[in-house]
mmCIF file of C-alpha atoms and ligand atoms in Angstrom:
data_model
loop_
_atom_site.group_PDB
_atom_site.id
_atom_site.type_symbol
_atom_site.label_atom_id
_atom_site.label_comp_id
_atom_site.label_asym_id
_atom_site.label_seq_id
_atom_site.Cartn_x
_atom_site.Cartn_y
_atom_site.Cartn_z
ATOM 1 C CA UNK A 1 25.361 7.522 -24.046
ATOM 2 C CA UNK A 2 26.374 3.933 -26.173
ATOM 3 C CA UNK A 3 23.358 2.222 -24.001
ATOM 4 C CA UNK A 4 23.793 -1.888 -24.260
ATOM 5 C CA UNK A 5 20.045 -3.294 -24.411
ATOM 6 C CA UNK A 6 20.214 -7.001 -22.798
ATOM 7 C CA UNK A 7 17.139 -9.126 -23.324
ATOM 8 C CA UNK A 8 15.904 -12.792 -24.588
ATOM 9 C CA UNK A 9 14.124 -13.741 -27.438
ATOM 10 C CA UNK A 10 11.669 -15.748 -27.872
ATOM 11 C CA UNK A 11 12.893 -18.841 -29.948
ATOM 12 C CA UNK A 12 11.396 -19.010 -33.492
ATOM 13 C CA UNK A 13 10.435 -22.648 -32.094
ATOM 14 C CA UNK A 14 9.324 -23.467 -28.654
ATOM 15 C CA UNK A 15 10.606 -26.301 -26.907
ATOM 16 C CA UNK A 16 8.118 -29.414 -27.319
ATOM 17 C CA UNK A 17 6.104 -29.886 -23.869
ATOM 18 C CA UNK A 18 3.032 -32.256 -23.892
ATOM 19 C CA UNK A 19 1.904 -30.680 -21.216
ATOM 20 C CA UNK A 20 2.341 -26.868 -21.587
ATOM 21 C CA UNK A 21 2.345 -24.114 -25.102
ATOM 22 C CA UNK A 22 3.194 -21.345 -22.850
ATOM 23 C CA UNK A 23 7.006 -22.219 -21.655
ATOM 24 C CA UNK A 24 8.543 -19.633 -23.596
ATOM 25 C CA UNK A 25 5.780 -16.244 -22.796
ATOM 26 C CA UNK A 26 8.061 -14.170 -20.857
ATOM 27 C CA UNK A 27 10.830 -14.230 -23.784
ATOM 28 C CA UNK A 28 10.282 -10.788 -25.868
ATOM 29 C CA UNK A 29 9.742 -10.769 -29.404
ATOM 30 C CA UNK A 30 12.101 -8.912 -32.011
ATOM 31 C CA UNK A 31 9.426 -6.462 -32.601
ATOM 32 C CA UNK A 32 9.309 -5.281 -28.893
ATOM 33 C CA UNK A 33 13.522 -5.258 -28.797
ATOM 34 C CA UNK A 34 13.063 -2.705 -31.762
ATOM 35 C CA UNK A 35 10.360 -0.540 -30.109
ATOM 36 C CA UNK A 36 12.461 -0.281 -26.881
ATOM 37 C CA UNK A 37 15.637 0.678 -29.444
ATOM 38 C CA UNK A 38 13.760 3.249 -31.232
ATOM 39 C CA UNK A 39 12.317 4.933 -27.939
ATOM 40 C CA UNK A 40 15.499 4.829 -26.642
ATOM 41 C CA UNK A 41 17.350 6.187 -29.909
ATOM 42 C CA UNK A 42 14.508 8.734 -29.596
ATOM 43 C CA UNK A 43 15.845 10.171 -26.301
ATOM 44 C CA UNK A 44 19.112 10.628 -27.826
ATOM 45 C CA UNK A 45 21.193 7.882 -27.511
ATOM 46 C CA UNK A 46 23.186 4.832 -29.135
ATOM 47 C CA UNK A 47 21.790 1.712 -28.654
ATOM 48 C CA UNK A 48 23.822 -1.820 -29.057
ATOM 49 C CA UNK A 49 21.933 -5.319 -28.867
ATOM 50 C CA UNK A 50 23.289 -7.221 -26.413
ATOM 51 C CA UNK A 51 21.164 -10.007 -26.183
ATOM 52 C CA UNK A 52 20.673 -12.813 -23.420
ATOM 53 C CA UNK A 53 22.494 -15.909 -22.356
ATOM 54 C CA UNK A 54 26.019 -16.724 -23.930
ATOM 55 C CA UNK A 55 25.373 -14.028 -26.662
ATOM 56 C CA UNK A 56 25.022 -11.312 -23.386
ATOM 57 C CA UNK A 57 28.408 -12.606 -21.508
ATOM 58 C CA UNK A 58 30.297 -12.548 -25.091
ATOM 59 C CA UNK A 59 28.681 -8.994 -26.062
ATOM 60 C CA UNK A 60 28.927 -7.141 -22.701
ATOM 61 C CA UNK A 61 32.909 -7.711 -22.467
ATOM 62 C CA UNK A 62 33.002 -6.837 -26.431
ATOM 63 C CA UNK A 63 30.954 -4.022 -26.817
ATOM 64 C CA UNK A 64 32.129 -0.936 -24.299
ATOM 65 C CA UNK A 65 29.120 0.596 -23.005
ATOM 66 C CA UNK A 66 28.217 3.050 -20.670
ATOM 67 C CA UNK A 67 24.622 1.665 -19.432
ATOM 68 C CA UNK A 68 23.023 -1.336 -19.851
ATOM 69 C CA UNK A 69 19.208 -0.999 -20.628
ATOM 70 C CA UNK A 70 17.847 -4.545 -19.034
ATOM 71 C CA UNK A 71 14.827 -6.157 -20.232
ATOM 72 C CA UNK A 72 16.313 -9.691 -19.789
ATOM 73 C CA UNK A 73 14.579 -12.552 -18.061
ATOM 74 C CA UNK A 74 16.822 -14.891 -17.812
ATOM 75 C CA UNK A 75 17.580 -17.984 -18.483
ATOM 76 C CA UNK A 76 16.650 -21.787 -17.317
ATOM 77 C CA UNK A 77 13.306 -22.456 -14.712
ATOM 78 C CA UNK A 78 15.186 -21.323 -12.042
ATOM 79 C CA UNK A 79 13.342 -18.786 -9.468
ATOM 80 C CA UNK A 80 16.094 -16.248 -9.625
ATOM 81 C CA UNK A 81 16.591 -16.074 -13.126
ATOM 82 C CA UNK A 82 15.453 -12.541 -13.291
ATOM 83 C CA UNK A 83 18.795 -11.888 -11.220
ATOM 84 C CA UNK A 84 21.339 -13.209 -13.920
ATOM 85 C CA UNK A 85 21.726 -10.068 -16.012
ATOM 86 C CA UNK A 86 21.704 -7.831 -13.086
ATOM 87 C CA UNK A 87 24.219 -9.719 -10.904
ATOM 88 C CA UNK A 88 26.682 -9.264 -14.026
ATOM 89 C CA UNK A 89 26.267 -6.024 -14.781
ATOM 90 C CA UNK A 90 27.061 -5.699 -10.376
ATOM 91 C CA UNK A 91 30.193 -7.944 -11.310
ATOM 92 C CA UNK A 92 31.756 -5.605 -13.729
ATOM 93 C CA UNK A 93 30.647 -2.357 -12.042
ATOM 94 C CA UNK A 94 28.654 -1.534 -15.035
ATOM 95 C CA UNK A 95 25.712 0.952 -14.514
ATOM 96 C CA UNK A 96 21.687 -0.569 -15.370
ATOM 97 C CA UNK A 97 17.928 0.087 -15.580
ATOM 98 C CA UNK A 98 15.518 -1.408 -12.872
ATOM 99 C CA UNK A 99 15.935 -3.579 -9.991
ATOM 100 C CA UNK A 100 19.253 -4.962 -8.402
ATOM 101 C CA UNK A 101 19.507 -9.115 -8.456
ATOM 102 C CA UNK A 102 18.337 -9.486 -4.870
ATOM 103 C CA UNK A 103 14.400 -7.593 -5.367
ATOM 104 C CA UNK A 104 14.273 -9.526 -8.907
ATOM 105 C CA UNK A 105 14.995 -12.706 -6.916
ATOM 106 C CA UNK A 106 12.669 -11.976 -4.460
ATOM 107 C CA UNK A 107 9.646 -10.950 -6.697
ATOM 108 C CA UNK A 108 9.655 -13.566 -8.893
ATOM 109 C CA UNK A 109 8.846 -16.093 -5.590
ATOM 110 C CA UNK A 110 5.299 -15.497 -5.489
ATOM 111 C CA UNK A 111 5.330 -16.600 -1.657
ATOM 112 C CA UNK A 112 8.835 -15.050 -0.372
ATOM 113 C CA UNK A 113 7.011 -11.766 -1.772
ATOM 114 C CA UNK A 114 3.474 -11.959 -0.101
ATOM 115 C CA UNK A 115 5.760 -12.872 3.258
ATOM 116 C CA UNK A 116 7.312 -9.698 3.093
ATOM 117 C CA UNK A 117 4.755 -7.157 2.154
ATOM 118 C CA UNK A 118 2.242 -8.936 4.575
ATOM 119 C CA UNK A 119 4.798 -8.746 7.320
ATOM 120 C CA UNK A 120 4.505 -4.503 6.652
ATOM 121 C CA UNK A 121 0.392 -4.878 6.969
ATOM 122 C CA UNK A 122 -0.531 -5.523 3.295
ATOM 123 C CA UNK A 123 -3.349 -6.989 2.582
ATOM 124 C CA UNK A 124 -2.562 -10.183 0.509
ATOM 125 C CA UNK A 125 -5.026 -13.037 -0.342
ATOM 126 C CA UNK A 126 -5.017 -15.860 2.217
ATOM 127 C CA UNK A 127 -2.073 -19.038 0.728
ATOM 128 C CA UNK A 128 -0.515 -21.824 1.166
ATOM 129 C CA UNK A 129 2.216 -23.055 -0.793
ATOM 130 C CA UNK A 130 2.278 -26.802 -1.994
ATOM 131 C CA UNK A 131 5.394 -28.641 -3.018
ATOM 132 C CA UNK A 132 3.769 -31.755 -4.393
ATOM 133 C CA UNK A 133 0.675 -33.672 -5.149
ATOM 134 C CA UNK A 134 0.882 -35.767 -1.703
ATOM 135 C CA UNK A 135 1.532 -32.766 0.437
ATOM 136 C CA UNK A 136 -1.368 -31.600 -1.529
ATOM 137 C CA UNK A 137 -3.875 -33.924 0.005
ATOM 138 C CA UNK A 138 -2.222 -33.812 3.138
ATOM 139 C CA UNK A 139 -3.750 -30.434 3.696
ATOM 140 C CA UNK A 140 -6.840 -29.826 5.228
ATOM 141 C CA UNK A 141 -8.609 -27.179 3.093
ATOM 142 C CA UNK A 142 -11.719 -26.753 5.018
ATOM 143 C CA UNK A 143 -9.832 -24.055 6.543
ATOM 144 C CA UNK A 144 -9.541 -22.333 3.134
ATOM 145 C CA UNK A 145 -12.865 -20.599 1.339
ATOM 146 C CA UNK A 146 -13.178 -22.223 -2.056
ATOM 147 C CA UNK A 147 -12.694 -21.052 -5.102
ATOM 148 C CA UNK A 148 -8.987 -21.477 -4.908
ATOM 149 C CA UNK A 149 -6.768 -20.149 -7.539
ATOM 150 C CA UNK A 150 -4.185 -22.197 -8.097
ATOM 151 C CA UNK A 151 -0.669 -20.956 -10.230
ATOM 152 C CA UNK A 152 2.759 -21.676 -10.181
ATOM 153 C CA UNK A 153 4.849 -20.496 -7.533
ATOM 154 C CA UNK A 154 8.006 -19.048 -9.136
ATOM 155 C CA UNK A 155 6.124 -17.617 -12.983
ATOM 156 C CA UNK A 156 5.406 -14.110 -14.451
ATOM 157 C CA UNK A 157 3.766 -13.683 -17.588
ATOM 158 C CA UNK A 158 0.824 -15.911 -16.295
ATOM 159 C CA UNK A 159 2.247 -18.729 -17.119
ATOM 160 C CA UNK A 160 0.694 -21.805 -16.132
ATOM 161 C CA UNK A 161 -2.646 -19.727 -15.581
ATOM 162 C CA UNK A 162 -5.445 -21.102 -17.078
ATOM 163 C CA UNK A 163 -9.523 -19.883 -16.995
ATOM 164 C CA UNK A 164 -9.503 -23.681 -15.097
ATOM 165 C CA UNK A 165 -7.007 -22.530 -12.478
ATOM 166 C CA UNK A 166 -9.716 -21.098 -10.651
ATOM 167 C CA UNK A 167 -10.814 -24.345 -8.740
ATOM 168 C CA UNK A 168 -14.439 -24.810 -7.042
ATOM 169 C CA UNK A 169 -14.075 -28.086 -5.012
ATOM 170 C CA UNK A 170 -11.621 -30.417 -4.129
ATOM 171 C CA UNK A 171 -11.767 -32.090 -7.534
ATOM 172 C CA UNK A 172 -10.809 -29.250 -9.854
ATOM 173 C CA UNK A 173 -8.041 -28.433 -7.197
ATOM 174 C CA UNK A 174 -6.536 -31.505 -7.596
ATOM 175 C CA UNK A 175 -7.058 -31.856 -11.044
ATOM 176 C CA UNK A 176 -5.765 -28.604 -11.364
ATOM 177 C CA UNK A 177 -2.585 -29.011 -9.144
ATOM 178 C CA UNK A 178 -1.798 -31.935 -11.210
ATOM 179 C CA UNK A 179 -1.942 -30.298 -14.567
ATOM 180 C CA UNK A 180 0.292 -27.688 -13.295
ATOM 181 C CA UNK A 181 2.796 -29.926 -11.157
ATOM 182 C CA UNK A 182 3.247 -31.599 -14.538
ATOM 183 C CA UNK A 183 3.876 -29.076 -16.551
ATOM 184 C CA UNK A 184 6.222 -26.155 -14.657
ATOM 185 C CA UNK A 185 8.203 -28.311 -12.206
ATOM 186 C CA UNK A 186 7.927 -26.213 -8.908
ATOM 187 C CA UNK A 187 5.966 -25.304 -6.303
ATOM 188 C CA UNK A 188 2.248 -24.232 -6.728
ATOM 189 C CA UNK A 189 1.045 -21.226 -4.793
ATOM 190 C CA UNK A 190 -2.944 -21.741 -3.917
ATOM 191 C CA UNK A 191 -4.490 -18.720 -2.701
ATOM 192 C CA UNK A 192 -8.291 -17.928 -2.045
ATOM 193 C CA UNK A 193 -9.806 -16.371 -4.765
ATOM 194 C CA UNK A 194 -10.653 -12.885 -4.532
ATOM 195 C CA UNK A 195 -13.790 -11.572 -6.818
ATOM 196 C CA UNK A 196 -14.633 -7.961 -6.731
ATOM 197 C CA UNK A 197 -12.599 -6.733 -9.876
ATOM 198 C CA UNK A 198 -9.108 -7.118 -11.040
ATOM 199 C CA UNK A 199 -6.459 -3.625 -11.239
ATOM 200 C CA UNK A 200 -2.816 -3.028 -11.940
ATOM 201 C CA UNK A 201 -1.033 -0.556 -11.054
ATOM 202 C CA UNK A 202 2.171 0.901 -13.070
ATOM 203 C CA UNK A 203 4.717 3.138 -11.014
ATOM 204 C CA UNK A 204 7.805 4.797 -11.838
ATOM 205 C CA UNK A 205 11.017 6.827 -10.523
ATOM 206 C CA UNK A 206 12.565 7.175 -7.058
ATOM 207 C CA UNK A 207 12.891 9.064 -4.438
ATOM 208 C CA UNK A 208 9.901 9.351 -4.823
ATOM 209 C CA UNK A 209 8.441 6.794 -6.909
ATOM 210 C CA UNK A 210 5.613 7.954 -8.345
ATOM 211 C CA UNK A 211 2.062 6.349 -9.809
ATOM 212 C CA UNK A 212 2.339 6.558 -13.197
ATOM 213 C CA UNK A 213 -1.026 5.187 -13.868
ATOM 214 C CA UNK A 214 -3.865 2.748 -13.117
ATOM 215 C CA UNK A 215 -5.854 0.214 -14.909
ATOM 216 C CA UNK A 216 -8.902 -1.612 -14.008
ATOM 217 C CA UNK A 217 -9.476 -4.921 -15.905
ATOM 218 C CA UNK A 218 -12.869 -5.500 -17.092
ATOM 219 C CA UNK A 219 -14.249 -9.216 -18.287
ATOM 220 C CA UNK A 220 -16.071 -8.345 -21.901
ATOM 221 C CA UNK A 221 -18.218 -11.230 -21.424
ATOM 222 C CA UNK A 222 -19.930 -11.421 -17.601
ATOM 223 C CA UNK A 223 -17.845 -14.641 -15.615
ATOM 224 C CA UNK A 224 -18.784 -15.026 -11.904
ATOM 225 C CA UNK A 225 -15.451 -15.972 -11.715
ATOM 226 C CA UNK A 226 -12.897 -13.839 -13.841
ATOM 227 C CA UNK A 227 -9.428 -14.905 -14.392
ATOM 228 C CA UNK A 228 -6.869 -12.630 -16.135
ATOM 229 C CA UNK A 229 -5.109 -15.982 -17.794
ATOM 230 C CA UNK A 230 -3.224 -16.416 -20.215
ATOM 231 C CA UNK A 231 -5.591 -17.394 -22.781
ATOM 232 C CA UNK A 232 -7.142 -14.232 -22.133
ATOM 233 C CA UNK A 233 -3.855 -11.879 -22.518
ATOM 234 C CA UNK A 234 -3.298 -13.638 -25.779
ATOM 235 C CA UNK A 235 -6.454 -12.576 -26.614
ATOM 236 C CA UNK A 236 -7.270 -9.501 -25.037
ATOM 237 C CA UNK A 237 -8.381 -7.230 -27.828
ATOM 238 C CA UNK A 238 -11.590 -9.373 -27.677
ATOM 239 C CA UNK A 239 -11.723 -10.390 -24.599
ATOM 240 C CA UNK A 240 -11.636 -7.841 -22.192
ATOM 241 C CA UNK A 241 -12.024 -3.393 -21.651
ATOM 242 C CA UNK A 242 -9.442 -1.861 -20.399
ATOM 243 C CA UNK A 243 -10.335 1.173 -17.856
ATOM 244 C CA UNK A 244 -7.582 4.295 -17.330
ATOM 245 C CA UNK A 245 -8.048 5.889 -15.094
ATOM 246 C CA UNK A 246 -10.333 3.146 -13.291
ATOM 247 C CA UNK A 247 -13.743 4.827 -12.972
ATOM 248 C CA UNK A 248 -13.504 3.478 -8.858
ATOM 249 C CA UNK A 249 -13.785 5.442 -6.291
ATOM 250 C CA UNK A 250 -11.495 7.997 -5.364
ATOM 251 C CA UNK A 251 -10.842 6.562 -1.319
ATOM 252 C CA UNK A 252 -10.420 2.990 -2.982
ATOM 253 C CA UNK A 253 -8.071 4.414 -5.397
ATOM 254 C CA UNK A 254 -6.157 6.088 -2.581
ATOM 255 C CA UNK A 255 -5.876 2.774 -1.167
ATOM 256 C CA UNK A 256 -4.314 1.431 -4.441
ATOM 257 C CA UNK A 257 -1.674 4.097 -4.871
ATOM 258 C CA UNK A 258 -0.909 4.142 -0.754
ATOM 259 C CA UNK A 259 -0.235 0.043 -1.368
ATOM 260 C CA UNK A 260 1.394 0.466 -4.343
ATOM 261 C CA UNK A 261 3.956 2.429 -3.634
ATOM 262 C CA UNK A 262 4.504 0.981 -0.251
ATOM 263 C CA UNK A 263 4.846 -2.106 -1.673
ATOM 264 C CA UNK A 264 7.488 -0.754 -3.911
ATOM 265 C CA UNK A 265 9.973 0.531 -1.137
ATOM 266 C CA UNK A 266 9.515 -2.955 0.733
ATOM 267 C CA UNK A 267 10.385 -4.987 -1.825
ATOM 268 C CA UNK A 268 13.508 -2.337 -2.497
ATOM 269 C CA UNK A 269 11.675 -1.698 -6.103
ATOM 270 C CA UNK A 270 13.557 0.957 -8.226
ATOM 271 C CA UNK A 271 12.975 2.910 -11.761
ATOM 272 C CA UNK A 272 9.669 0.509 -12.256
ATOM 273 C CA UNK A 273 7.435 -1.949 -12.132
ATOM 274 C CA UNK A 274 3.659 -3.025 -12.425
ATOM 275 C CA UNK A 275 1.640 -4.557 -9.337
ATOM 276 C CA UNK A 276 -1.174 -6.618 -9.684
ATOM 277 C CA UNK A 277 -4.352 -6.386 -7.448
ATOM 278 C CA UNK A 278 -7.887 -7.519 -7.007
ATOM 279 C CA UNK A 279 -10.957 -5.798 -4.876
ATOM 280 C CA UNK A 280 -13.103 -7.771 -2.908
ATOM 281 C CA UNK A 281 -17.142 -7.080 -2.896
ATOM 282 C CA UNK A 282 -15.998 -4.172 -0.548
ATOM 283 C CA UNK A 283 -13.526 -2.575 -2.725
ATOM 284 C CA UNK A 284 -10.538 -3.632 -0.075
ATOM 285 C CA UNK A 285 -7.655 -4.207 -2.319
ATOM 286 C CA UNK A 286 -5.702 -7.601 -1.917
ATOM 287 C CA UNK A 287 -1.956 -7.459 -3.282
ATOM 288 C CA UNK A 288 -1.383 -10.687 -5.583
ATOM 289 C CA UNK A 289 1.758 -9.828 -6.974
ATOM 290 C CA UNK A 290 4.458 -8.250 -8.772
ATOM 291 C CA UNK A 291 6.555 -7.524 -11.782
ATOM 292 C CA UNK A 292 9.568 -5.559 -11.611
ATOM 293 C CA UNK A 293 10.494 -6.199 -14.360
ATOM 294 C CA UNK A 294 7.149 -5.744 -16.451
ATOM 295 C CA UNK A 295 6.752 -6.061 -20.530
ATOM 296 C CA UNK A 296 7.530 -3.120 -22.779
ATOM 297 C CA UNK A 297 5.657 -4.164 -25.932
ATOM 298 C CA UNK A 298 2.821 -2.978 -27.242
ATOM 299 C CA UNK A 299 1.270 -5.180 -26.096
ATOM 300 C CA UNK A 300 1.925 -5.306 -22.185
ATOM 301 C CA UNK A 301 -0.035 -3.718 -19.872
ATOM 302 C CA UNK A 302 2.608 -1.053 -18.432
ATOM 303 C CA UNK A 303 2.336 0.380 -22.283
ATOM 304 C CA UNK A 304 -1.107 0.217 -22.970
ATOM 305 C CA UNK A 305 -1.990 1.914 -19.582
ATOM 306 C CA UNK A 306 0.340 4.377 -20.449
ATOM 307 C CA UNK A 307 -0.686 4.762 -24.140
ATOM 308 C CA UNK A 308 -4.059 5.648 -22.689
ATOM 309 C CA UNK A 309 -2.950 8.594 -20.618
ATOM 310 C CA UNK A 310 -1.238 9.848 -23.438
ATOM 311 C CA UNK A 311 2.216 8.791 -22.563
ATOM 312 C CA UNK A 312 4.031 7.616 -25.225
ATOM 313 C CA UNK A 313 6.337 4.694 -25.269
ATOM 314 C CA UNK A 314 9.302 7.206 -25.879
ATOM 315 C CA UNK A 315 8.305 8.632 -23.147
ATOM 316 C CA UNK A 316 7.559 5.488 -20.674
ATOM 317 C CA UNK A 317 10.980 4.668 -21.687
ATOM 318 C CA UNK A 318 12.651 7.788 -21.072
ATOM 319 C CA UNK A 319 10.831 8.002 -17.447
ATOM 320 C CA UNK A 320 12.674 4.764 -17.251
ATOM 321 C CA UNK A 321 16.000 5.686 -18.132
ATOM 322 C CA UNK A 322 16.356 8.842 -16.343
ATOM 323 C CA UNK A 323 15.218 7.130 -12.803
ATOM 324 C CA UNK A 324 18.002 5.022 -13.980
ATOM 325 C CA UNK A 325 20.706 7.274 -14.874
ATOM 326 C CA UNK A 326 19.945 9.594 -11.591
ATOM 327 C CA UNK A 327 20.583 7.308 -9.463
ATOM 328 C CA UNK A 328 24.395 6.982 -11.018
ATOM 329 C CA UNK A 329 24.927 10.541 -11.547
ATOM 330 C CA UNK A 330 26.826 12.188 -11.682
ATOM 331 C CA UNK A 331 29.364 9.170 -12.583
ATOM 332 C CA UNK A 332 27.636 8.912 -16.022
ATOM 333 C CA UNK A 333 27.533 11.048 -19.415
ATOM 334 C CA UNK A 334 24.259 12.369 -20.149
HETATM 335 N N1 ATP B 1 -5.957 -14.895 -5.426
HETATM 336 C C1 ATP B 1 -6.481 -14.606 -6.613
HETATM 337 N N2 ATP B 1 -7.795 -14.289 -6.717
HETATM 338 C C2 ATP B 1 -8.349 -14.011 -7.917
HETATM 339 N N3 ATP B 1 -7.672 -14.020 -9.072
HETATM 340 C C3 ATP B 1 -6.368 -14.308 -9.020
HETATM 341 C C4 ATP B 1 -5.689 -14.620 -7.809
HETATM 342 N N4 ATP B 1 -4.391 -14.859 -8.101
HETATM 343 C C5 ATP B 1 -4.263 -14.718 -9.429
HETATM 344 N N5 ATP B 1 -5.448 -14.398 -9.987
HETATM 345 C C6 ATP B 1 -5.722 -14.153 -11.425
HETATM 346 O O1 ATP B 1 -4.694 -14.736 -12.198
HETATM 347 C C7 ATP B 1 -3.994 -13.716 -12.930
HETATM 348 C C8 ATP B 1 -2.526 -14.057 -13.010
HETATM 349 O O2 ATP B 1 -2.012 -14.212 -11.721
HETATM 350 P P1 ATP B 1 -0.665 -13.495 -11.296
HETATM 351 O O3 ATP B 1 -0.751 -12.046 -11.562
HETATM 352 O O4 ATP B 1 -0.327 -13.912 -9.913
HETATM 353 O O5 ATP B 1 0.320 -14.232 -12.310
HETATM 354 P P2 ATP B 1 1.576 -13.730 -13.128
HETATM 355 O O6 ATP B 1 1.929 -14.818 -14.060
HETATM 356 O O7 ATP B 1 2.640 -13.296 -12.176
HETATM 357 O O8 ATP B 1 1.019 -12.476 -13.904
HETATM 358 P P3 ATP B 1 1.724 -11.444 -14.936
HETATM 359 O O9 ATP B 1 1.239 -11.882 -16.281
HETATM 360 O O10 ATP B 1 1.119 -10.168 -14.505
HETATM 361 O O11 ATP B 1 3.203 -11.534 -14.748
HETATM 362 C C9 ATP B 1 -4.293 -12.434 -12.169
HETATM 363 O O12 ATP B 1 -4.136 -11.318 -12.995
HETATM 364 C C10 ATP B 1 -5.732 -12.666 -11.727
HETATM 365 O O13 ATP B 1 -6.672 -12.436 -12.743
HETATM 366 MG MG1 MG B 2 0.145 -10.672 -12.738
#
């Protein structure tokens, strides 16, 4: 097939931000648009760089393709900019990889998401959602067990989550709150913080969808209070171990893969994504969110999980693809 890859860079220079260095993270690098080209050359087929933003819209009426591979994140702060690609490719009837507009919408609001899989009997750390700093101190968060983690509502990427977004007391929530109501604009989700060991899960395919594999996130140095932030995933080839298969135990792993994948038909999830959990002391997982529309560098999570069950990224990718392409078949050349 002449597949169409649409994605967004990351700009060679990040907008200026007094507050924030991390507005750009979810953009993909060159070197991860060339991987996914390669893997998907590798399986046999053309490949055409479409791009994001204008570039996409003048490329996707130019170039006549048969499938669009979608990486694309969108573009602008908006909460449904995961949706844009998608919603275009629906437009013009032209076939694509992963989730339809509505699910990316949905997934990328951190609250709308823990509403629906809690409503099916997932367990889901206890939240409230804050619009600003005075409804903020409106609240009365005795009823809430501190540490709070506080994060922006309407992010991926872990942007806006810092080792400090972990807050013990009043004071560092505030303080907190404020850094992050200055810097990303929207909403702040703050959840009680949940401490017994941090997992994600990757799954792939339909019908059924499948666990592809499982990682357990381990803090190099001890923390009584680990945070998976984003100074960490910069940094994660000294900062943390990476576990795959997660040496847990096998009814807590059940658990994982049970929620997993019934998290995944909820949220009307399809060819992929990654879901992020933490155990309590108990080993009871808590859902804190997810990604359908995870990273596919080297460096993300999905790959290196993958990498370490011996699945290579070809592969990942052509798992991927052929979810994708199934569901259009027959309409689509092979
Ligand atoms: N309720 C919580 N309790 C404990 N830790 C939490 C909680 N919520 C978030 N965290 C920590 O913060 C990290 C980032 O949070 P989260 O996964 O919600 O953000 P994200 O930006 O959507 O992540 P990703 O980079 O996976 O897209 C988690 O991996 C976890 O380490
Ligand atoms: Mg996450």
């Amino acid at each position: 097939m002449r597949i169409g890859l649409s994605f967004d860079l990351k700009p060679d220079k990040a907008p200026v931000n007094e507050y924030i260095d991390d507005s750009m993270e979810e953009y993909d690098s060159m070197e991860t648009v060339e991987l996914i080209k390669s893997s998907i050359e590798a399986n046999g087929h053309q490949v055409v760089l479409l791009g994001g933003g204008q570039a996409f819209l003048d490329n996707i009426y130019k170039e006549n393709v048969d499938f669009v591979f979608n990486i694309a994140e969108g573009q602008g702060n908006y909460r449904s900019r995961e949706s844009q690609v998608p919603a275009i490719l629906e437009m013009l009837d032209i076939p694509y990889s992963g989730s339809d507009p509505l699910c990316l919408g949905i997934c990328l609001d951190k609250e709308l998401t823990k509403k629906m899989v809690a409503m099916e009997g997932v367990i889901t750390p206890k939240w409230q959602l804050v619009t600003d700093f005075a409804e903020l101190q409106s609240i009365d968060w005795n009823e809430f067990r501190f540490p709070l983690m506080v994060k922006p509502a309407h992010e991926g990427s872990s942007k806006g989550v810092r080792l400090s977004s972990a807050a013990m007391d009043m004071t560092e929530l505030e303080s907190e709150a404020k850094r992050q109501f200055e810097g990303y604009n929207q909403a702040l989700m703050v959840e009680e913080f949940i401490n017994g060991g941090e997992v994600t899960v990757g799954i792939t395919g339909n019908k059924p969808a499948q666990v592809l594999a499982m990682m357990r996130i381990l803090p190099r140095k001890k923390t009584e209070h680990f945070v998976y932030s984003i100074e960490v995933k910069r940094d994660y080839l000294e900062l943390v171990d990476y576990e795959c298969p997660p040496k847990l135990e096998a009814h807590i792993v059940k658990r994982l893969e049970d929620a997993s994948l019934k998290i995944f038909k909820i949220l009307g999830c399809r060819d992929f994504a990654r879901i992020d959990f933490r155990l309590d002391k108990d080993g009871n997982p808590y859902f804190l969110e997810i990604n359908p529309l995870p990273g596919l560098g080297n460096h993300s999570d999905l790959v290196l999980m993958s990498a370490m069950l011996g699945i290579s990224h070809q592969e990942l990718i052509k798992k991927i693809l052929s979810a994708a392409v199934k569901r259009y078949s027959p309409c689509l050349p092979q």
